[in-house]
PDB file of C-alpha atoms and ligand atoms in Angstrom:
ATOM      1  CA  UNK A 111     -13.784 -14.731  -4.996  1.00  0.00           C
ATOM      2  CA  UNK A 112     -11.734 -15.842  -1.979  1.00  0.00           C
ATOM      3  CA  UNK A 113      -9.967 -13.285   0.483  1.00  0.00           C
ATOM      4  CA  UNK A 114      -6.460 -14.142   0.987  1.00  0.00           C
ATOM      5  CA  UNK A 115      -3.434 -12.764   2.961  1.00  0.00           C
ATOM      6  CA  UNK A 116      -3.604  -9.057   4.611  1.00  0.00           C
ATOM      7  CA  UNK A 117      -1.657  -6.733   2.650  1.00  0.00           C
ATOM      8  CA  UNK A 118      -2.069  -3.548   3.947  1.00  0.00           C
ATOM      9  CA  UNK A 119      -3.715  -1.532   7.408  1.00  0.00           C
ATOM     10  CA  UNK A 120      -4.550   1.481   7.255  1.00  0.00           C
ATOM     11  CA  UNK A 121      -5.747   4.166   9.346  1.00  0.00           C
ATOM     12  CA  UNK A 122      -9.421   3.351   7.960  1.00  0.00           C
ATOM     13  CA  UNK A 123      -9.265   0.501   5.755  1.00  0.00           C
ATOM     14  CA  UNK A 124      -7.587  -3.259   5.528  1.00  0.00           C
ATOM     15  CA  UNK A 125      -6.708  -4.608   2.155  1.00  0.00           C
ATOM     16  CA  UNK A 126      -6.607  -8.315   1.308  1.00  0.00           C
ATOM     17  CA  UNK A 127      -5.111 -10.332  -1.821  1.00  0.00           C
ATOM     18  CA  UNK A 128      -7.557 -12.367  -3.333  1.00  0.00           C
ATOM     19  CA  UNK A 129      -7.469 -15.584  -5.726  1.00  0.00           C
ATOM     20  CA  UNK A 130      -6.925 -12.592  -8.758  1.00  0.00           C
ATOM     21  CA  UNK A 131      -3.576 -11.470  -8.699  1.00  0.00           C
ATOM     22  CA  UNK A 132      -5.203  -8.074 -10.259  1.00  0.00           C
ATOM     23  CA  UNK A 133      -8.336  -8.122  -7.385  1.00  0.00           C
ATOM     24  CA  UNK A 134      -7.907  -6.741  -3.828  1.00  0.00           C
ATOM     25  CA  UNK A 135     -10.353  -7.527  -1.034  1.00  0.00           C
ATOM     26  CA  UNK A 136     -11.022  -3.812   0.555  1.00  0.00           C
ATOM     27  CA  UNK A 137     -12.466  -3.685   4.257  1.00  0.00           C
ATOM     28  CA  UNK A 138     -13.596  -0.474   5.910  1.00  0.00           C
ATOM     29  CA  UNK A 139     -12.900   0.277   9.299  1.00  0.00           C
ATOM     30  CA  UNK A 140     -14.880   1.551  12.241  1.00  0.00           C
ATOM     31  CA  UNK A 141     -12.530   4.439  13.013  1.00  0.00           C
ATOM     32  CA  UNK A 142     -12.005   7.941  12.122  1.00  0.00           C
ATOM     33  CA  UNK A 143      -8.390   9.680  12.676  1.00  0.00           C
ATOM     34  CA  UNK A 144      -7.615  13.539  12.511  1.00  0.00           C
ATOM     35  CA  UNK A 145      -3.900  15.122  12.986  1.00  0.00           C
ATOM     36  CA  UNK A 146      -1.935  12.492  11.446  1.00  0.00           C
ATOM     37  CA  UNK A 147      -3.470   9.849  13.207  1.00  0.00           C
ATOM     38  CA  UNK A 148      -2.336  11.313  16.781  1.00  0.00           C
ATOM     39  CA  UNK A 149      -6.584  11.345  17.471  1.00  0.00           C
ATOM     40  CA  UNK A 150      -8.115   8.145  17.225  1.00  0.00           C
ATOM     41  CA  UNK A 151     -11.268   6.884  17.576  1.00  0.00           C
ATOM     42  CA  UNK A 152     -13.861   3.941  16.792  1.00  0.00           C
ATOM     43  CA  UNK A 153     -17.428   4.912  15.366  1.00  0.00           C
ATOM     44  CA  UNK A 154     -19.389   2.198  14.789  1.00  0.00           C
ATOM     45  CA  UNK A 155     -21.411   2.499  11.638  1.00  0.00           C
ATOM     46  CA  UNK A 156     -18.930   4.450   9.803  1.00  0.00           C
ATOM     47  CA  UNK A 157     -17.590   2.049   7.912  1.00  0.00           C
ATOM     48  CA  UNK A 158     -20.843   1.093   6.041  1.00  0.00           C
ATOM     49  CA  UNK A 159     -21.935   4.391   5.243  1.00  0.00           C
ATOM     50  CA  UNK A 160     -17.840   5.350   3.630  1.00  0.00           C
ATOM     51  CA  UNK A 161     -18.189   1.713   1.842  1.00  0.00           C
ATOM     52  CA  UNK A 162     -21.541   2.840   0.205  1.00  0.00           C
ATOM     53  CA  UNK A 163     -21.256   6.101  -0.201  1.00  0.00           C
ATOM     54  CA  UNK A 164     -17.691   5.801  -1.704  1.00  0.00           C
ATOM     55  CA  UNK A 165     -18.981   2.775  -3.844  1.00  0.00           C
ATOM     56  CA  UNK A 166     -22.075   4.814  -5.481  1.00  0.00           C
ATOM     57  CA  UNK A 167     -19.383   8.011  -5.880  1.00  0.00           C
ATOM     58  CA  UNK A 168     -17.188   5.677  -8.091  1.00  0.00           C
ATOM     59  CA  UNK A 169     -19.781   4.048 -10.015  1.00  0.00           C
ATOM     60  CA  UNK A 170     -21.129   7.044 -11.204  1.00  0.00           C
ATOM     61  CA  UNK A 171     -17.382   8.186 -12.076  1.00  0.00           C
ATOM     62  CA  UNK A 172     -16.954   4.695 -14.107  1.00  0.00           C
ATOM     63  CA  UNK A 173     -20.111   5.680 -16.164  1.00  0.00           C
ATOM     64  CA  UNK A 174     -18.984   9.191 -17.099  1.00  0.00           C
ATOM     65  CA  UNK A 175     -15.962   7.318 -18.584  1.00  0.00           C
ATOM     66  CA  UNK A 176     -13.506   8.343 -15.153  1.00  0.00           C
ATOM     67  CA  UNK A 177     -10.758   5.228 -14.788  1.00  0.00           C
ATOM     68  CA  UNK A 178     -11.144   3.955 -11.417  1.00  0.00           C
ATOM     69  CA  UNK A 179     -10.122   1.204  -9.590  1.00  0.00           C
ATOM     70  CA  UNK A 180     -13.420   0.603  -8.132  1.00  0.00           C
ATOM     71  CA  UNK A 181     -15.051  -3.338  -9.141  1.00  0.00           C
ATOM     72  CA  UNK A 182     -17.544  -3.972  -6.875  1.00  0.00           C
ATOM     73  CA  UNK A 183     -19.678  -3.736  -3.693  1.00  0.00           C
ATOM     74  CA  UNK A 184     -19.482  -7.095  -2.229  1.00  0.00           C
ATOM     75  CA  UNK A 185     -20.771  -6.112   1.562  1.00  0.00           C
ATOM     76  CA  UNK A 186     -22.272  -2.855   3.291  1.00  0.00           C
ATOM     77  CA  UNK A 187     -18.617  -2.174   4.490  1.00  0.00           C
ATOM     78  CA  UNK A 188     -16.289  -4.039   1.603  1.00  0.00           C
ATOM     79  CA  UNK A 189     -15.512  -3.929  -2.096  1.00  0.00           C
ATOM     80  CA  UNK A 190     -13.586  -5.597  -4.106  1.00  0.00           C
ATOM     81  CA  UNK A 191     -10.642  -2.820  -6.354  1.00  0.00           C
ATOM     82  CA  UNK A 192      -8.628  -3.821  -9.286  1.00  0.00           C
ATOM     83  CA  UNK A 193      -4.797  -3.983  -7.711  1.00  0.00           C
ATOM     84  CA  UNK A 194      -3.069  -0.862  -8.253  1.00  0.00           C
ATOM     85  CA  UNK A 195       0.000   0.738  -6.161  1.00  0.00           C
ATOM     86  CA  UNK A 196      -0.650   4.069  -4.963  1.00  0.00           C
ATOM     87  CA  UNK A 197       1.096   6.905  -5.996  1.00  0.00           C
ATOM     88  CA  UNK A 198       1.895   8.663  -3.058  1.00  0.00           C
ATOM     89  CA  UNK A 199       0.630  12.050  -3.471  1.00  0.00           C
ATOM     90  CA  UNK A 200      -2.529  13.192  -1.976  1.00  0.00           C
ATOM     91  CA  UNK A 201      -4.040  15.771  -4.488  1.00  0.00           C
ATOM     92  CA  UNK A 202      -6.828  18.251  -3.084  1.00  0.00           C
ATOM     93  CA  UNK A 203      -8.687  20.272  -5.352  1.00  0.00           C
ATOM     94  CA  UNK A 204     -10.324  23.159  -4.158  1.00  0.00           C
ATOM     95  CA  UNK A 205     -13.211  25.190  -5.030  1.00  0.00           C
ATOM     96  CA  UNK A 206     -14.077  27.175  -1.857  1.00  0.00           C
ATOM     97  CA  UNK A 207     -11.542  28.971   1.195  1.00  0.00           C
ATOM     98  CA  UNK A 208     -11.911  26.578   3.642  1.00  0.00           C
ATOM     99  CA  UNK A 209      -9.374  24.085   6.080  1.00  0.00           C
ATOM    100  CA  UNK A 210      -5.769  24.601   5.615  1.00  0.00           C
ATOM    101  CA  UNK A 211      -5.884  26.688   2.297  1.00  0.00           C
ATOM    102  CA  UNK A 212      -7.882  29.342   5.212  1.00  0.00           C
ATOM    103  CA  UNK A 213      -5.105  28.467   7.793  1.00  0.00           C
ATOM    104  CA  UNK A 214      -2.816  29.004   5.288  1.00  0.00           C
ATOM    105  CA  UNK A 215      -3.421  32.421   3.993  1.00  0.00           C
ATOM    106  CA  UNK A 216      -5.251  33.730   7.490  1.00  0.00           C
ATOM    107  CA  UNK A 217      -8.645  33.917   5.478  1.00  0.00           C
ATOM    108  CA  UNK A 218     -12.175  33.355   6.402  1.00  0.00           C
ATOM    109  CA  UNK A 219     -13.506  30.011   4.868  1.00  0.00           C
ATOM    110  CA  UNK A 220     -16.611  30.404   3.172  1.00  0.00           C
ATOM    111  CA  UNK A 221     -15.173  32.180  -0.686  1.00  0.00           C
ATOM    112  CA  UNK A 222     -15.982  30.517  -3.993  1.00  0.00           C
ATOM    113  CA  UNK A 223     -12.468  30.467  -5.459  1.00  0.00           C
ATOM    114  CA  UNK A 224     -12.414  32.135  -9.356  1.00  0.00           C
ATOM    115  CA  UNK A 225     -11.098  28.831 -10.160  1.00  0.00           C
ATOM    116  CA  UNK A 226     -10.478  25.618  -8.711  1.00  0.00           C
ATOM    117  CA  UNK A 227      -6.956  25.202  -7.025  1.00  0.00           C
ATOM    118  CA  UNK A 228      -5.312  21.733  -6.935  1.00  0.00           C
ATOM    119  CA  UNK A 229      -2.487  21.165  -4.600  1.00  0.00           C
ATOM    120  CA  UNK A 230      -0.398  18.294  -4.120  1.00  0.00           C
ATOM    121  CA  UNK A 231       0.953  16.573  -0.229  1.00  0.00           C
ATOM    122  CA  UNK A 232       3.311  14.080  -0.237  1.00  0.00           C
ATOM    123  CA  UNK A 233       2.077  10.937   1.501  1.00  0.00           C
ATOM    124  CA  UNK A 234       4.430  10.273   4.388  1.00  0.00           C
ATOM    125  CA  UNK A 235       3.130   9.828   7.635  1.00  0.00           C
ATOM    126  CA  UNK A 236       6.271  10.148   9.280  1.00  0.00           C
ATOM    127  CA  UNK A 237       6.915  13.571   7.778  1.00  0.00           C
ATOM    128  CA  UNK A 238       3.252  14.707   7.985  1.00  0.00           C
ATOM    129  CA  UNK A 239       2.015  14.622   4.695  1.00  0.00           C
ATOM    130  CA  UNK A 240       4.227  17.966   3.388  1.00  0.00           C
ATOM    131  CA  UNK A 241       2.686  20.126   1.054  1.00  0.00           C
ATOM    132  CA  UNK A 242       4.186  19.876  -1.987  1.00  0.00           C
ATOM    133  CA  UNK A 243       4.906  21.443  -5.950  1.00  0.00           C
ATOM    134  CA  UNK A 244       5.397  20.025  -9.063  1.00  0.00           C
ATOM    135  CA  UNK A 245       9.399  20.231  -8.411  1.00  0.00           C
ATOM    136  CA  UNK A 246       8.997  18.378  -5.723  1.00  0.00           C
ATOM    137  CA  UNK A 247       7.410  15.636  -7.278  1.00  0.00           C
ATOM    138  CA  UNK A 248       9.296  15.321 -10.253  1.00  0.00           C
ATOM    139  CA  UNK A 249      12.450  15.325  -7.918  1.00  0.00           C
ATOM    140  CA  UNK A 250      11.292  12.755  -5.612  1.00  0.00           C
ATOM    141  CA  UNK A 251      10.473  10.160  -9.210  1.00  0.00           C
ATOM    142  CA  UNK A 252       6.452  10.339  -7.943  1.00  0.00           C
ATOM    143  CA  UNK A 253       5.563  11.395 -11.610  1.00  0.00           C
ATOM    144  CA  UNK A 254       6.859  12.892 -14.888  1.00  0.00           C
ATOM    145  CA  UNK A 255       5.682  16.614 -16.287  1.00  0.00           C
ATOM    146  CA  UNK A 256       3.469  14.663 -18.668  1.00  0.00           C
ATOM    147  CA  UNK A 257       1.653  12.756 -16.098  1.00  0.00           C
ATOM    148  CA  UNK A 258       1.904  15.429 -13.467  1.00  0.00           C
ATOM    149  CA  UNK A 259      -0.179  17.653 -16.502  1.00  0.00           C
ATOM    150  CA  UNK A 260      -2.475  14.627 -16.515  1.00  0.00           C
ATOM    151  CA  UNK A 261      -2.768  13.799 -12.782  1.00  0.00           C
ATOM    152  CA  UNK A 262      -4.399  17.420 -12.729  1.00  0.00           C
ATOM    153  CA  UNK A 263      -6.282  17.083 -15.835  1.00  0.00           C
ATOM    154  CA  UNK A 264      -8.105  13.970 -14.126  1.00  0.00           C
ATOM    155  CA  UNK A 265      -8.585  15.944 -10.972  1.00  0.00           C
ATOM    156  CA  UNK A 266     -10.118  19.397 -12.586  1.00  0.00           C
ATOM    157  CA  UNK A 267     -12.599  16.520 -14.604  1.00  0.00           C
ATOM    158  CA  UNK A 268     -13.427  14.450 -11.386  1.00  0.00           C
ATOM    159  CA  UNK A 269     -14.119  17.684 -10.028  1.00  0.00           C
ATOM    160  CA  UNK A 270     -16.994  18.738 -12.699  1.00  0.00           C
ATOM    161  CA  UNK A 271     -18.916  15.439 -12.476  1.00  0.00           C
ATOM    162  CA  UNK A 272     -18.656  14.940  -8.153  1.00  0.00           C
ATOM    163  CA  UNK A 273     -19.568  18.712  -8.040  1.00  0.00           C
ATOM    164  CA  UNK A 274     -22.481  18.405 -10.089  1.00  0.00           C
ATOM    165  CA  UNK A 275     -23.349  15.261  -8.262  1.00  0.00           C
ATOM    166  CA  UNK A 276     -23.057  16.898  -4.962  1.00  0.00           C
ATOM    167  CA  UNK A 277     -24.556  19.754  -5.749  1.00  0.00           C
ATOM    168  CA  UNK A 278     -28.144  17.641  -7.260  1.00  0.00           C
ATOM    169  CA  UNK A 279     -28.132  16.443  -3.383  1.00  0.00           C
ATOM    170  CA  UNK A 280     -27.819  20.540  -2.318  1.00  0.00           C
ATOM    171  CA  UNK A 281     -24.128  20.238  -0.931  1.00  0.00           C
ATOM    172  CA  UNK A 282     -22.108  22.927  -1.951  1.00  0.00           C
ATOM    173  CA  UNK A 283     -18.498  20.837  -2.824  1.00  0.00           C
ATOM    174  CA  UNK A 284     -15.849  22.938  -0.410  1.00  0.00           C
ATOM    175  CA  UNK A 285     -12.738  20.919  -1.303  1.00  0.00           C
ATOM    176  CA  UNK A 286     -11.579  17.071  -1.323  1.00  0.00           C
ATOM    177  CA  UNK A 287      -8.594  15.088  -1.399  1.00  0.00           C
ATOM    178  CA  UNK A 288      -8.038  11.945  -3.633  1.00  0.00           C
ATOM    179  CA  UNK A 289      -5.187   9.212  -4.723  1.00  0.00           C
ATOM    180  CA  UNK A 290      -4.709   8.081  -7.735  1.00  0.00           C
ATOM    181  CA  UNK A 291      -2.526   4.442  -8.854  1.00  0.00           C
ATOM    182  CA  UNK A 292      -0.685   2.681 -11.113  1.00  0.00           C
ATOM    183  CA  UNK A 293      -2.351  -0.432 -12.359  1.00  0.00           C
ATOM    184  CA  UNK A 294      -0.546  -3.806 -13.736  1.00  0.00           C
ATOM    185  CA  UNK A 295      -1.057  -1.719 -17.776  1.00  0.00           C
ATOM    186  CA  UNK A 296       0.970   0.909 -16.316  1.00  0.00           C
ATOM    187  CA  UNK A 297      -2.543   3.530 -16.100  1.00  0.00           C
ATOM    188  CA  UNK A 298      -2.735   5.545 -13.799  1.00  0.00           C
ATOM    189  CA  UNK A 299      -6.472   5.678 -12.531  1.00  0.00           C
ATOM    190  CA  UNK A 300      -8.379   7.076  -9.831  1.00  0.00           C
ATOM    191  CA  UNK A 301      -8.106   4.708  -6.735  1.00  0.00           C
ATOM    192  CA  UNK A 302      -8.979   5.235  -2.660  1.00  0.00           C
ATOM    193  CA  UNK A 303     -12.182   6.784  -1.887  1.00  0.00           C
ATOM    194  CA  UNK A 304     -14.277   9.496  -2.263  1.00  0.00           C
ATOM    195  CA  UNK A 305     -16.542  10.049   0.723  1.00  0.00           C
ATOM    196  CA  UNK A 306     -17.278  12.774   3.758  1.00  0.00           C
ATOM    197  CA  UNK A 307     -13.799  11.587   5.081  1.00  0.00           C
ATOM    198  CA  UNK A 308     -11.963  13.045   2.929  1.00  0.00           C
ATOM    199  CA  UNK A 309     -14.626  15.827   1.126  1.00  0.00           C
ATOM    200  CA  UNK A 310     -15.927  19.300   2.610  1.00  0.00           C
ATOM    201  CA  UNK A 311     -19.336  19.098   2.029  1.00  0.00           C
ATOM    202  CA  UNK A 312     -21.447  22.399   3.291  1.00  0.00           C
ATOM    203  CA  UNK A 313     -25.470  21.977   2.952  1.00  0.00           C
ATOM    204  CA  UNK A 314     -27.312  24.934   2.206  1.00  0.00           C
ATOM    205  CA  UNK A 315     -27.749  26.220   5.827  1.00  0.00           C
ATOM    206  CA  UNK A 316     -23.956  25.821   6.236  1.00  0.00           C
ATOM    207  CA  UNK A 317     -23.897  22.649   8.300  1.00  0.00           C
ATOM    208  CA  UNK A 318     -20.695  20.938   8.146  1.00  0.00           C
ATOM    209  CA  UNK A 319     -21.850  17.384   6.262  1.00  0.00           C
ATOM    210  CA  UNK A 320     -18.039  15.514   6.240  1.00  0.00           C
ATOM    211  CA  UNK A 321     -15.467  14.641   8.886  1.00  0.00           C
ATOM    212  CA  UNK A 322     -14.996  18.013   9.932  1.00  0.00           C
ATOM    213  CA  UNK A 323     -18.515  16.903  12.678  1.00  0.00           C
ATOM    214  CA  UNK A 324     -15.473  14.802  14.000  1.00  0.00           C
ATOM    215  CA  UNK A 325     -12.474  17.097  13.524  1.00  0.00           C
ATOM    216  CA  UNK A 326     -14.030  19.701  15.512  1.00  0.00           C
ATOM    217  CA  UNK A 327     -16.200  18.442  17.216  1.00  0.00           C
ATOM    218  CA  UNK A 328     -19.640  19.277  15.838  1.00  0.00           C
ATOM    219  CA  UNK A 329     -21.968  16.214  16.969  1.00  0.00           C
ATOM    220  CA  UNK A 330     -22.827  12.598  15.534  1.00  0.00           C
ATOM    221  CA  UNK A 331     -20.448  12.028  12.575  1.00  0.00           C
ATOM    222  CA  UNK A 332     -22.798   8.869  12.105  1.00  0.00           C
ATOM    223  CA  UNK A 333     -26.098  10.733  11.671  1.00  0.00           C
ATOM    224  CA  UNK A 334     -24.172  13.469   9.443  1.00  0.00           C
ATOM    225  CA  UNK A 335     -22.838  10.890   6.579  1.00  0.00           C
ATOM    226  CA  UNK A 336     -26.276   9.010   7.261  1.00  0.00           C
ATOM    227  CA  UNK A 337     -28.063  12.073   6.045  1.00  0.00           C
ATOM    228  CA  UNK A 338     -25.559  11.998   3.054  1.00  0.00           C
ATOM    229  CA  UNK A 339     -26.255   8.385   1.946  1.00  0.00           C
ATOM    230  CA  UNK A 340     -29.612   8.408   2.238  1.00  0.00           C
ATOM    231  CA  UNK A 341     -29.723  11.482  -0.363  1.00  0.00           C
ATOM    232  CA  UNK A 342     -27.391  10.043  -2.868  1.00  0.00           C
ATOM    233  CA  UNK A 343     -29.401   7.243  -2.707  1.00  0.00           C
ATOM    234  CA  UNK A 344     -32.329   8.949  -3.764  1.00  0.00           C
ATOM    235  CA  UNK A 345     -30.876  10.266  -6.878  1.00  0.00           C
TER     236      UNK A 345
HETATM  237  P1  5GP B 736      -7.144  20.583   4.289  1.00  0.00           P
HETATM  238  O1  5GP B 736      -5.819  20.675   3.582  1.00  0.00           O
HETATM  239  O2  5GP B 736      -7.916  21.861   4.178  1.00  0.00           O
HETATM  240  O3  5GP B 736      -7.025  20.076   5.681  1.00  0.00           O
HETATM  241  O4  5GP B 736      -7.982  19.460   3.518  1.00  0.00           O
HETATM  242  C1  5GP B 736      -8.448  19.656   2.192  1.00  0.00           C
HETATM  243  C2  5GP B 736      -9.376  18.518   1.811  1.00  0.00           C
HETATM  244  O5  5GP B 736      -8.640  17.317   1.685  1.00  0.00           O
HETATM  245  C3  5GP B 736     -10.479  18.235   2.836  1.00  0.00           C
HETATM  246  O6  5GP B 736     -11.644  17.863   2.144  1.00  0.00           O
HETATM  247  C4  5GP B 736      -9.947  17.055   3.642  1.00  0.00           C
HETATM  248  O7  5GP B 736     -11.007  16.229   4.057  1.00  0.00           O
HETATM  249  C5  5GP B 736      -9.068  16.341   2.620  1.00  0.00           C
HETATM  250  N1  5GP B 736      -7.852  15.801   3.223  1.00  0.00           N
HETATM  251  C6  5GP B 736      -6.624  16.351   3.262  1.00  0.00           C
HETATM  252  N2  5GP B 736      -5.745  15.540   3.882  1.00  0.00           N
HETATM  253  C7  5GP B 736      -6.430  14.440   4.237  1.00  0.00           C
HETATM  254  C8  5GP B 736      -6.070  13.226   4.908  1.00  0.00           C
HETATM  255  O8  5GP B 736      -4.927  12.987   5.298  1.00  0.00           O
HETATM  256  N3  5GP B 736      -7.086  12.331   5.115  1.00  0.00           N
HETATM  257  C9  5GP B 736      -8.371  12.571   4.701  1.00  0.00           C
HETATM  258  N4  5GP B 736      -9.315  11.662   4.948  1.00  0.00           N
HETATM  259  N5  5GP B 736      -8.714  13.683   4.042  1.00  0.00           N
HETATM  260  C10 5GP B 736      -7.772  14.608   3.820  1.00  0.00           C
END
């Protein structure tokens, strides 16, 4: 497989056409971003460990039957994706009080939600990702009622097999965010990533295991996602 033209940059990844139309190079990037992107920073090593730990996430989604865009691992901090364009919705579930769902509603973090709560942001960096309903989304042509019904579907399913996964590693699964895309068929399938950038992950003492170490300022976001790949590598 060749890498071709840059397509895209992103706050944490670069994305490449290949010599398949359908087949986009993905490159992870050494840097981690909070507020919008207003607090930059490069962390060397990060990139590998998202690339892996992302990569064994979404093969263990493709084998409980979960359409994702995910093809391969080609390097510790690339993989190649089938081509898909992004629907531009970032959809959190959650199953614990914690981030801006505490913020929110001026509650501790810490409660197990009676059930999981999905929420949708719009993806706009100029307007700052703006929280969202269903209204809103039908409105602005981002997806029908029938796929909005399915969009959560997917999401309240990924949930049950990443929490389970999680959990066989002893991290309690706070809340994550995910993307989903259109492929050439017209699908829409799970796409992005699913790593400690954009999952709460609490081990059992409590310990902050995801990007919130860099958010606010906890220690070595390095030696926290280290600690997470080298348990899901175990299992
Ligand atoms: P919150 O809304 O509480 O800030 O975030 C909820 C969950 O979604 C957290 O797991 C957080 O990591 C993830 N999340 C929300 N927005 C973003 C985003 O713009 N980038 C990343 N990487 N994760 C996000």
């Amino acid at each position: 497989m060749q890498k071709g033209e840059l397509l895209y940059e992103g706050k944490a990844k670069k994305l490449y056409a290949t010599d398949d139309e359908n087949v986009v190079w993905v490159e992870h990037l050494d840097q981690a971003t909070a507020l919008n992107g207003l607090r930059k920073e490069q962390i060397i090593g990060k990139s590998a460990l998202n690339n892996q730990i992302s990569s064994i996430m979404f093969e263990k989604l493709n084998a409980k039957g979960i359409k994702t865009d995910f093809i391969e691992m080609i390097s510790k901090t690339e993989q190649l994706n089938e081509k898909v364009e992004i629907i531009p919705l970032e959809v959190v579930l959650r199953n614990r009080v914690a981030g801006s769902f505490a913020k929110r509603f001026g509650l501790e973090e810490g409660e197990v939600l009676r059930n999981p709560i999905i929420e949708f942001y719009y993806k706009s960096d100029a307007l700052d990702d703006p929280f969202i309903n269903d209204e809103h989304v039908k409105y602005l042509g981002i997806a029908t009622d029938d796929e909005i019904a399915d969009l959560k579907k997917e999401t309240l399913k990924i949930n049950e097999i990443v929490k389970e996964i999680w959990a066989s590693i002893d991290l309690s699964l706070v809340d994550f965010k995910i993307e989903f895309g259109r492929n050439k068929a017209g699908e829409i399938i799970l796409a992005d990533e699913i790593s400690p950038d954009c999952t709460r992950l609490w081990d059992k003492e409590g310990h902050h295991m995801d990007k919130d170490v860099f958010r606010r300022n906890l220690g070595s976001l390095t030696d926290v996602y280290d600690e997470v790949l080298r348990r899901l590598q175990g299992v």
